[in-house]
One Martini backbone bead per residue (centre of mass of N, CA, C, O) as a GRO file, in nm:
protein
  159
    1MET     BB    1   1.874  -4.776   9.435
    2THR     BB    2   2.148  -4.822   9.226
    3SER     BB    3   2.436  -5.053   9.100
    4ASP     BB    4   2.487  -5.001   8.764
    5TYR     BB    5   2.792  -4.941   8.835
    6THR     BB    6   3.132  -4.819   8.815
    7ILE     BB    7   3.446  -4.820   8.989
    8SER     BB    8   3.737  -4.647   8.879
    9ASP     BB    9   4.040  -4.600   8.784
   10LEU     BB   10   4.150  -4.354   8.582
   11ARG     BB   11   4.389  -4.516   8.458
   12GLN     BB   12   4.162  -4.730   8.332
   13GLN     BB   13   3.975  -4.449   8.239
   14ALA     BB   14   4.099  -4.208   8.045
   15ASP     BB   15   3.843  -4.100   7.889
   16PHE     BB   16   3.759  -3.924   8.162
   17PHE     BB   17   3.961  -3.694   8.210
   18ASP     BB   18   3.829  -3.431   8.096
   19ILE     BB   19   3.568  -3.440   8.273
   20VAL     BB   20   3.704  -3.437   8.545
   21ALA     BB   21   3.856  -3.173   8.514
   22ASP     BB   22   3.608  -2.996   8.460
   23ARG     BB   23   3.448  -3.051   8.725
   24ILE     BB   24   3.662  -2.954   8.922
   25TRP     BB   25   3.692  -2.671   8.812
   26GLN     BB   26   3.394  -2.577   8.819
   27ALA     BB   27   3.333  -2.641   9.130
   28TRP     BB   28   3.624  -2.501   9.275
   29TRP     BB   29   3.818  -2.297   9.076
   30LYS     BB   30   3.704  -2.087   8.877
   31ARG     BB   31   3.593  -1.869   9.092
   32HIS     BB   32   3.922  -1.824   9.174
   33GLY     BB   33   4.096  -1.807   8.890
   34VAL     BB   34   4.172  -2.087   8.803
   35PRO     BB   35   4.318  -2.253   8.572
   36GLU     BB   36   4.251  -2.534   8.401
   37ALA     BB   37   4.547  -2.622   8.351
   38TYR     BB   38   4.614  -2.674   8.648
   39ILE     BB   39   4.416  -2.911   8.690
   40VAL     BB   40   4.527  -3.092   8.473
   41GLU     BB   41   4.807  -3.124   8.602
   42ARG     BB   42   4.710  -3.245   8.870
   43LEU     BB   43   4.562  -3.489   8.740
   44ARG     BB   44   4.812  -3.619   8.607
   45GLU     BB   45   4.924  -3.726   8.881
   46ASN     BB   46   4.700  -3.963   8.884
   47MET     BB   47   4.845  -4.122   8.623
   48GLN     BB   48   5.079  -4.199   8.819
   49GLY     BB   49   5.145  -4.471   8.935
   50THR     BB   50   5.014  -4.630   9.263
   51ASP     BB   51   4.985  -4.397   9.433
   52LEU     BB   52   4.965  -4.100   9.546
   53PRO     BB   53   4.745  -3.990   9.363
   54ILE     BB   54   4.388  -4.055   9.313
   55ALA     BB   55   4.134  -4.134   9.073
   56LEU     BB   56   3.787  -4.164   9.055
   57VAL     BB   57   3.527  -4.340   8.860
   58ALA     BB   58   3.195  -4.314   8.771
   59HIS     BB   59   3.022  -4.563   8.565
   60ARG     BB   60   2.808  -4.630   8.272
   61GLY     BB   61   3.009  -4.722   8.094
   62PRO     BB   62   3.042  -4.427   7.898
   63ASP     BB   63   2.906  -4.293   8.152
   64PHE     BB   64   2.932  -4.025   8.346
   65LEU     BB   65   2.882  -3.977   8.716
   66GLY     BB   66   3.173  -3.955   8.879
   67THR     BB   67   3.399  -3.830   9.148
   68ALA     BB   68   3.715  -3.905   9.324
   69SER     BB   69   3.976  -3.836   9.561
   70LEU     BB   70   4.317  -3.923   9.667
   71LEU     BB   71   4.515  -3.736   9.890
   72VAL     BB   72   4.766  -3.613  10.073
   73SER     BB   73   4.647  -3.307  10.034
   74ASP     BB   74   4.366  -3.043  10.101
   75LEU     BB   75   4.489  -2.856  10.351
   76ASP     BB   76   4.709  -2.621  10.430
   77GLU     BB   77   4.628  -2.596  10.745
   78ARG     BB   78   4.664  -2.946  10.742
   79PRO     BB   79   4.951  -3.121  10.697
   80GLN     BB   80   4.920  -3.360  10.920
   81TYR     BB   81   4.705  -3.464  10.730
   82THR     BB   82   4.668  -3.814  10.614
   83PRO     BB   83   4.460  -3.862  10.389
   84TRP     BB   84   4.235  -3.736  10.124
   85VAL     BB   85   3.919  -3.668  10.047
   86ALA     BB   86   3.828  -3.543   9.715
   87ALA     BB   87   3.647  -3.423   9.465
   88VAL     BB   88   3.336  -3.463   9.499
   89TRP     BB   89   3.134  -3.585   9.220
   90THR     BB   90   2.799  -3.551   9.081
   91GLU     BB   91   2.587  -3.578   8.858
   92PRO     BB   92   2.280  -3.449   8.858
   93ASP     BB   93   2.136  -3.715   8.720
   94ALA     BB   94   2.300  -3.909   8.958
   95ARG     BB   95   2.161  -3.836   9.199
   96LYS     BB   96   2.040  -4.031   9.457
   97GLN     BB   97   2.219  -4.332   9.403
   98GLY     BB   98   2.500  -4.366   9.583
   99ILE     BB   99   2.766  -4.257   9.450
  100ALA     BB  100   2.914  -4.080   9.651
  101PRO     BB  101   2.941  -4.287   9.884
  102ALA     BB  102   3.094  -4.494   9.706
  103LEU     BB  103   3.338  -4.321   9.639
  104ILE     BB  104   3.423  -4.265   9.930
  105GLU     BB  105   3.458  -4.557  10.017
  106ARG     BB  106   3.673  -4.631   9.809
  107ALA     BB  107   3.881  -4.423   9.904
  108CYS     BB  108   3.912  -4.541  10.184
  109LEU     BB  109   4.006  -4.824  10.099
  110GLU     BB  110   4.260  -4.722   9.962
  111ALA     BB  111   4.389  -4.611  10.218
  112PHE     BB  112   4.379  -4.868  10.396
  113SER     BB  113   4.541  -5.051  10.188
  114ARG     BB  114   4.800  -4.841  10.244
  115GLY     BB  115   4.801  -4.817  10.584
  116HIS     BB  116   4.588  -4.630  10.680
  117ALA     BB  117   4.404  -4.536  10.977
  118ARG     BB  118   4.319  -4.263  10.830
  119VAL     BB  119   4.077  -4.021  10.700
  120TYR     BB  120   4.011  -3.720  10.521
  121LEU     BB  121   3.780  -3.430  10.526
  122CYS     BB  122   3.634  -3.145  10.359
  123ALA     BB  123   3.368  -2.899  10.439
  124ALA     BB  124   3.103  -2.731  10.427
  125PRO     BB  125   2.876  -2.674  10.671
  126PRO     BB  126   2.612  -2.780  10.509
  127ARG     BB  127   2.753  -3.089  10.493
  128ARG     BB  128   2.777  -3.215  10.775
  129ALA     BB  129   2.529  -3.407  10.809
  130TRP     BB  130   2.592  -3.587  10.570
  131TYR     BB  131   2.869  -3.694  10.662
  132GLU     BB  132   2.767  -3.811  10.926
  133SER     BB  133   2.556  -4.011  10.788
  134ILE     BB  134   2.832  -4.166  10.649
  135GLY     BB  135   3.065  -4.178  10.905
  136TRP     BB  136   3.165  -3.898  10.988
  137THR     BB  137   3.399  -3.709  11.194
  138PRO     BB  138   3.416  -3.425  11.350
  139ILE     BB  139   3.720  -3.214  11.447
  140GLU     BB  140   3.667  -2.935  11.284
  141ASP     BB  141   3.600  -2.584  11.278
  142GLY     BB  142   3.669  -2.304  11.088
  143VAL     BB  143   3.870  -2.362  10.850
  144GLY     BB  144   3.984  -2.116  10.717
  145ALA     BB  145   3.844  -1.901  10.489
  146LEU     BB  146   3.590  -2.119  10.449
  147LYS     BB  147   3.508  -2.261  10.714
  148LEU     BB  148   3.577  -2.556  10.756
  149THR     BB  149   3.518  -2.896  10.789
  150VAL     BB  150   3.674  -3.156  10.966
  151PHE     BB  151   3.719  -3.499  10.891
  152VAL     BB  152   3.698  -3.844  11.011
  153ARG     BB  153   3.819  -4.183  10.934
  154GLU     BB  154   3.836  -4.496  11.053
  155ARG     BB  155   3.976  -4.789  11.058
  156PRO     BB  156   3.873  -5.085  11.052
  157GLU     BB  157   3.970  -5.375  11.201
  158ALA     BB  158   3.911  -5.567  10.941
  159VAL     BB  159   4.128  -5.424  10.734
   0.00000   0.00000   0.00000
């Protein structure tokens, strides 16, 4: 596992905007008939201000490796939970290098640095063991039409 990459706020690496929008759309929204333009507009919200939402991008120089976002809400069925790590994506040839866990960790640190005591994430049931292995605690199963698992991560006392 190498760490010869950088994780940046997309606002500081705007050249990656189009590829981040494409990967989010392709991975989660295209199959549901959501137009790519809708995802582009939602991602533009990440480019304004300094609070949430934010998008992170992992890159090795000009090469895109992955992305993750920190959102106010990611699951309509659970509006009481905030903030959420969402849209975690790693390019296929960059997988198994620790990039996804690093993106997730950075998103958590962004939430904790903004004063949040916990952060949430949802995933399909087959991903449960992986998220548990990187420190997430499942708090609900079978949520919504996709029967997602909701996880929580508590802020460490030292933060």
